[in-house]
Amino acid sequence: METTEKRQRGRPRAFNGPAEASSVQSLDRALRILAIVAEGSGLSLSEISAQSGLAASTAYRMLTTLENHGMVEFDTSDQLWSIGVETYRMGAAFLRRRKLVDRARIVMQELMERTGETANLGVAEDDCVVFVSQVETHQAIRAFFRPGTRSPFHASGIGKAVLAHLEPERVGTILRKAGLQRFTDRTLSEIPALAHDLAVIKQRGWSVDDEERHPGMRCVAAAIFNEFGEPIGGVSVSGPTVRVTPERLAEIGPMVRSAAAEVTRMIGGAQAG
């Protein structure tokens, strides 16, 4: 009985679905499923089917194709689908393009030691920031972001540091697409308040996420730039408000700004004027 139940969670009862009419549609569906699996920590077939809006037989066809290429993995013991090693290799290839993670690591380590708080590295995507590396503090209570964690631009230190160095038109386009979701009472979910904050950030060179995403946590960040002076991500320090106090911001901010400038130099970037 237990074996039958598990099989239904991971595989459909019958798999005789018709072939896809469009290869482009198939690719779109497969990529949608890949994104769903990547966000989870082991999902059943029924969960993937529900989240993707696809029939179980269609979802299963996509999953097995992705599995053949190592993009997803199927655990036969618990009947759950997880992200595969090939996705990591492809992601690593993207990061190797600038060797951003490797070159930033020593800077982040030093930043963590100087501030006593967790140092983070994030890259900018079209509508969010993706955390790609972290050096954790040794403190018992600390911030933690799993690599691959996404955070909206307007509610993260790195995100606001990036926005502050973009043209207003570009910022408007990003915010219209991503929205200004309110996560806490301190989230800057109104354009005038956010615009004022971005102007301050650009002038001083570092941003503050003041409990705007997670209550009880503060983050100080600064942008990293490519060779064209365009912000491509950032470095940040995050920790509980009891340690990252308003009084410490003036001390931590310049440290983070210097760390980001050093990473920019390491990757051949040009600091924005």
CSV table of C-alpha atoms in Angstrom, one decimal:
chain,number,residue,atom,x,y,z
A,1,MET,CA,0.0,0.0,0.0
A,2,GLU,CA,2.8,2.4,0.9
A,3,THR,CA,4.6,1.6,-2.3
A,4,THR,CA,1.5,2.4,-4.4
A,5,GLU,CA,0.9,5.7,-2.7
A,6,LYS,CA,4.5,6.8,-3.2
A,7,ARG,CA,4.4,5.9,-6.9
A,8,GLN,CA,1.4,8.1,-7.4
A,9,ARG,CA,3.2,11.1,-5.8
A,10,GLY,CA,6.2,10.8,-8.1
A,11,ARG,CA,4.8,9.3,-11.3
A,12,PRO,CA,1.4,9.3,-13.0
A,13,ARG,CA,-0.9,6.3,-13.0
A,14,ALA,CA,-0.8,6.1,-16.7
A,15,PHE,CA,1.6,7.7,-19.1
A,16,ASN,CA,0.1,7.6,-22.6
A,17,GLY,CA,-0.2,11.3,-23.4
A,18,PRO,CA,0.0,12.6,-26.9
A,19,ALA,CA,3.2,14.2,-28.3
A,20,GLU,CA,3.5,18.0,-27.9
A,21,ALA,CA,2.2,19.9,-30.9
A,22,SER,CA,4.8,22.6,-30.7
A,23,SER,CA,8.5,22.2,-29.7
A,24,VAL,CA,8.6,25.8,-28.5
A,25,GLN,CA,5.6,25.2,-26.3
A,26,SER,CA,7.4,22.1,-24.9
A,27,LEU,CA,10.5,24.0,-24.2
A,28,ASP,CA,8.5,26.7,-22.4
A,29,ARG,CA,6.7,24.2,-20.3
A,30,ALA,CA,9.9,22.3,-19.5
A,31,LEU,CA,11.6,25.6,-18.4
A,32,ARG,CA,8.6,26.5,-16.3
A,33,ILE,CA,8.8,23.1,-14.5
A,34,LEU,CA,12.6,23.5,-14.1
A,35,ALA,CA,12.1,26.8,-12.3
A,36,ILE,CA,9.4,25.3,-10.0
A,37,VAL,CA,11.7,22.3,-9.1
A,38,ALA,CA,14.6,24.7,-8.4
A,39,GLU,CA,12.5,26.7,-5.9
A,40,GLY,CA,11.5,23.6,-4.0
A,41,SER,CA,13.3,21.3,-1.7
A,42,GLY,CA,12.0,18.1,-3.2
A,43,LEU,CA,8.5,18.1,-4.8
A,44,SER,CA,6.0,15.4,-5.7
A,45,LEU,CA,4.6,15.0,-9.2
A,46,SER,CA,1.2,16.3,-8.0
A,47,GLU,CA,2.8,19.4,-6.5
A,48,ILE,CA,4.7,20.2,-9.7
A,49,SER,CA,1.6,19.5,-11.7
A,50,ALA,CA,-0.5,21.9,-9.6
A,51,GLN,CA,2.1,24.7,-9.6
A,52,SER,CA,2.7,24.5,-13.3
A,53,GLY,CA,-0.9,24.2,-14.3
A,54,LEU,CA,-0.1,21.1,-16.4
A,55,ALA,CA,-1.6,17.7,-16.4
A,56,ALA,CA,0.4,15.1,-14.4
A,57,SER,CA,1.2,13.1,-17.6
A,58,THR,CA,2.5,16.3,-19.4
A,59,ALA,CA,4.5,17.3,-16.3
A,60,TYR,CA,6.0,13.8,-16.1
A,61,ARG,CA,7.1,13.9,-19.7
A,62,MET,CA,8.9,17.1,-19.1
A,63,LEU,CA,10.5,15.9,-15.9
A,64,THR,CA,11.8,12.7,-17.5
A,65,THR,CA,13.3,14.6,-20.4
A,66,LEU,CA,15.0,17.0,-18.0
A,67,GLU,CA,16.1,14.0,-15.9
A,68,ASN,CA,17.8,12.5,-19.0
A,69,HIS,CA,19.9,15.6,-19.3
A,70,GLY,CA,20.7,15.7,-15.6
A,71,MET,CA,18.7,18.9,-15.0
A,72,VAL,CA,16.5,17.2,-12.4
A,73,GLU,CA,16.8,14.1,-10.2
A,74,PHE,CA,14.1,11.7,-9.0
A,75,ASP,CA,14.5,10.0,-5.6
A,76,THR,CA,12.8,6.6,-5.8
A,77,SER,CA,12.7,6.2,-2.1
A,78,ASP,CA,10.5,9.3,-1.3
A,79,GLN,CA,9.2,9.8,-4.8
A,80,LEU,CA,10.3,13.4,-5.0
A,81,TRP,CA,11.8,15.5,-7.8
A,82,SER,CA,14.8,17.8,-7.1
A,83,ILE,CA,17.1,20.0,-9.1
A,84,GLY,CA,20.0,18.1,-10.8
A,85,VAL,CA,23.7,18.6,-10.9
A,86,GLU,CA,23.7,19.8,-14.5
A,87,THR,CA,21.8,23.0,-13.5
A,88,TYR,CA,24.6,23.7,-11.1
A,89,ARG,CA,27.2,23.3,-13.7
A,90,MET,CA,25.4,25.6,-16.1
A,91,GLY,CA,25.0,28.2,-13.3
A,92,ALA,CA,28.7,27.8,-12.4
A,93,ALA,CA,29.6,28.5,-16.1
A,94,PHE,CA,27.6,31.7,-15.9
A,95,LEU,CA,29.5,32.8,-12.7
A,96,ARG,CA,32.8,31.8,-14.2
A,97,ARG,CA,32.3,34.3,-16.9
A,98,ARG,CA,33.5,37.0,-14.6
A,99,LYS,CA,34.9,34.7,-11.8
A,100,LEU,CA,32.8,37.0,-9.6
A,101,VAL,CA,32.2,34.6,-6.8
A,102,ASP,CA,35.8,33.4,-6.5
A,103,ARG,CA,37.3,36.9,-6.7
A,104,ALA,CA,34.8,38.3,-4.2
A,105,ARG,CA,35.3,35.6,-1.7
A,106,ILE,CA,38.4,36.9,0.0
A,107,VAL,CA,36.9,40.4,0.1
A,108,MET,CA,33.7,39.0,1.7
A,109,GLN,CA,35.8,37.1,4.2
A,110,GLU,CA,37.6,40.2,5.3
A,111,LEU,CA,34.4,42.2,5.4
A,112,MET,CA,32.8,39.6,7.7
A,113,GLU,CA,35.8,39.6,10.0
A,114,ARG,CA,35.9,43.4,10.2
A,115,THR,CA,32.1,43.9,10.8
A,116,GLY,CA,31.4,40.7,12.7
A,117,GLU,CA,28.4,40.1,10.5
A,118,THR,CA,27.4,37.9,7.6
A,119,ALA,CA,28.7,39.1,4.2
A,120,ASN,CA,26.6,38.5,1.0
A,121,LEU,CA,27.2,38.6,-2.7
A,122,GLY,CA,24.2,39.1,-5.1
A,123,VAL,CA,23.8,39.6,-8.8
A,124,ALA,CA,21.0,41.6,-10.5
A,125,GLU,CA,18.5,39.8,-12.7
A,126,ASP,CA,15.7,41.5,-14.7
A,127,ASP,CA,13.3,41.8,-11.8
A,128,CYS,CA,15.2,40.8,-8.7
A,129,VAL,CA,18.5,40.2,-6.9
A,130,VAL,CA,19.8,36.6,-6.7
A,131,PHE,CA,22.2,35.8,-3.8
A,132,VAL,CA,25.1,33.7,-5.1
A,133,SER,CA,27.6,33.5,-2.2
A,134,GLN,CA,27.8,34.1,1.5
A,135,VAL,CA,30.4,34.2,4.3
A,136,GLU,CA,28.6,33.6,7.6
A,137,THR,CA,29.5,35.2,10.8
A,138,HIS,CA,30.3,33.0,13.8
A,139,GLN,CA,27.6,34.6,15.9
A,140,ALA,CA,24.8,32.3,17.1
A,141,ILE,CA,22.1,34.6,15.7
A,142,ARG,CA,22.9,35.5,12.1
A,143,ALA,CA,21.4,36.1,8.6
A,144,PHE,CA,21.3,33.2,6.2
A,145,PHE,CA,20.5,33.3,2.5
A,146,ARG,CA,20.7,30.0,0.6
A,147,PRO,CA,22.5,30.5,-2.8
A,148,GLY,CA,19.9,31.1,-5.4
A,149,THR,CA,17.6,33.0,-3.0
A,150,ARG,CA,15.8,35.8,-4.8
A,151,SER,CA,14.9,39.2,-3.3
A,152,PRO,CA,13.0,42.1,-4.8
A,153,PHE,CA,15.0,45.2,-5.7
A,154,HIS,CA,13.0,47.6,-3.6
A,155,ALA,CA,13.2,45.5,-0.4
A,156,SER,CA,16.8,44.5,-0.3
A,157,GLY,CA,20.1,46.4,0.4
A,158,ILE,CA,21.8,45.1,-2.8
A,159,GLY,CA,18.7,45.7,-4.9
A,160,LYS,CA,18.4,49.3,-3.8
A,161,ALA,CA,22.1,49.9,-4.3
A,162,VAL,CA,21.7,48.7,-7.9
A,163,LEU,CA,18.6,50.8,-8.5
A,164,ALA,CA,20.3,53.9,-7.2
A,165,HIS,CA,22.8,53.8,-10.0
A,166,LEU,CA,20.3,53.2,-12.9
A,167,GLU,CA,18.6,55.8,-15.0
A,168,PRO,CA,15.1,56.8,-13.6
A,169,GLU,CA,13.5,55.4,-16.8
A,170,ARG,CA,15.1,52.0,-16.2
A,171,VAL,CA,14.1,52.0,-12.5
A,172,GLY,CA,10.5,52.8,-13.5
A,173,THR,CA,10.5,49.9,-16.0
A,174,ILE,CA,11.8,47.5,-13.4
A,175,LEU,CA,9.4,48.6,-10.7
A,176,ARG,CA,6.4,48.4,-13.0
A,177,LYS,CA,7.3,44.9,-13.9
A,178,ALA,CA,8.2,43.6,-10.4
A,179,GLY,CA,5.8,45.7,-8.3
A,180,LEU,CA,6.3,47.2,-4.9
A,181,GLN,CA,5.1,44.4,-2.6
A,182,ARG,CA,4.9,45.4,1.1
A,183,PHE,CA,6.7,42.8,3.3
A,184,THR,CA,6.9,44.7,6.6
A,185,ASP,CA,5.7,48.1,8.0
A,186,ARG,CA,9.1,49.5,6.9
A,187,THR,CA,9.0,48.4,3.3
A,188,LEU,CA,9.3,51.3,0.9
A,189,SER,CA,6.3,50.4,-1.2
A,190,GLU,CA,5.5,53.9,-2.4
A,191,ILE,CA,7.5,55.5,-5.3
A,192,PRO,CA,8.2,58.9,-3.7
A,193,ALA,CA,9.7,57.3,-0.5
A,194,LEU,CA,11.8,54.9,-2.6
A,195,ALA,CA,13.0,57.6,-5.0
A,196,HIS,CA,14.2,59.7,-2.0
A,197,ASP,CA,16.0,56.8,-0.5
A,198,LEU,CA,17.7,55.9,-3.9
A,199,ALA,CA,18.9,59.5,-4.2
A,200,VAL,CA,20.5,59.3,-0.7
A,201,ILE,CA,22.1,56.0,-1.6
A,202,LYS,CA,23.6,57.2,-4.8
A,203,GLN,CA,25.1,60.2,-3.0
A,204,ARG,CA,26.7,58.4,-0.1
A,205,GLY,CA,27.6,55.1,-2.0
A,206,TRP,CA,25.8,52.6,0.2
A,207,SER,CA,22.2,51.5,1.1
A,208,VAL,CA,20.4,50.3,4.1
A,209,ASP,CA,17.6,47.7,4.2
A,210,ASP,CA,16.1,48.7,7.6
A,211,GLU,CA,13.8,45.8,8.4
A,212,GLU,CA,12.2,46.3,5.0
A,213,ARG,CA,12.2,42.6,4.0
A,214,HIS,CA,12.6,40.7,7.3
A,215,PRO,CA,11.6,42.2,10.7
A,216,GLY,CA,14.5,42.3,13.1
A,217,MET,CA,17.2,42.3,10.4
A,218,ARG,CA,19.3,45.1,8.9
A,219,CYS,CA,21.4,45.0,5.8
A,220,VAL,CA,24.0,47.5,4.5
A,221,ALA,CA,25.0,47.1,0.8
A,222,ALA,CA,26.9,48.7,-2.0
A,223,ALA,CA,26.9,48.1,-5.8
A,224,ILE,CA,29.4,46.3,-8.0
A,225,PHE,CA,30.0,47.7,-11.5
A,226,ASN,CA,31.0,46.2,-14.8
A,227,GLU,CA,33.5,47.7,-17.3
A,228,PHE,CA,30.8,50.1,-18.5
A,229,GLY,CA,30.1,51.5,-15.1
A,230,GLU,CA,26.8,49.6,-14.9
A,231,PRO,CA,25.6,48.1,-11.6
A,232,ILE,CA,25.5,44.3,-12.0
A,233,GLY,CA,25.1,43.3,-8.3
A,234,GLY,CA,26.5,44.1,-4.9
A,235,VAL,CA,28.1,43.2,-1.7
A,236,SER,CA,26.2,43.5,1.6
A,237,VAL,CA,26.5,42.9,5.3
A,238,SER,CA,23.4,41.7,7.2
A,239,GLY,CA,22.6,40.9,10.8
A,240,PRO,CA,20.1,41.4,13.6
A,241,THR,CA,19.1,44.9,14.5
A,242,VAL,CA,20.4,44.4,18.0
A,243,ARG,CA,23.9,44.3,16.6
A,244,VAL,CA,23.5,46.3,13.3
A,245,THR,CA,22.3,49.3,15.2
A,246,PRO,CA,21.6,52.8,13.6
A,247,GLU,CA,24.8,54.0,15.4
A,248,ARG,CA,26.9,51.4,13.6
A,249,LEU,CA,25.6,52.2,10.1
A,250,ALA,CA,28.1,55.1,9.7
A,251,GLU,CA,30.9,52.6,10.5
A,252,ILE,CA,29.7,49.7,8.4
A,253,GLY,CA,28.6,51.6,5.4
A,254,PRO,CA,32.0,52.8,4.2
A,255,MET,CA,33.5,49.3,4.8
A,256,VAL,CA,30.9,47.8,2.5
A,257,ARG,CA,31.3,50.5,0.0
A,258,SER,CA,35.1,49.9,-0.1
A,259,ALA,CA,34.5,46.1,-0.4
A,260,ALA,CA,32.2,46.6,-3.4
A,261,ALA,CA,34.8,48.9,-5.0
A,262,GLU,CA,37.5,46.3,-4.5
A,263,VAL,CA,35.4,43.6,-6.1
A,264,THR,CA,34.6,46.0,-9.0
A,265,ARG,CA,38.4,46.5,-9.5
A,266,MET,CA,39.0,42.7,-9.4
A,267,ILE,CA,36.6,42.0,-12.2
A,268,GLY,CA,37.8,44.9,-14.3
A,269,GLY,CA,34.9,47.1,-13.7
A,270,ALA,CA,34.6,50.8,-13.6
A,271,GLN,CA,33.3,52.7,-10.6
A,272,ALA,CA,30.3,54.8,-11.5
A,273,GLY,CA,30.8,58.5,-11.3
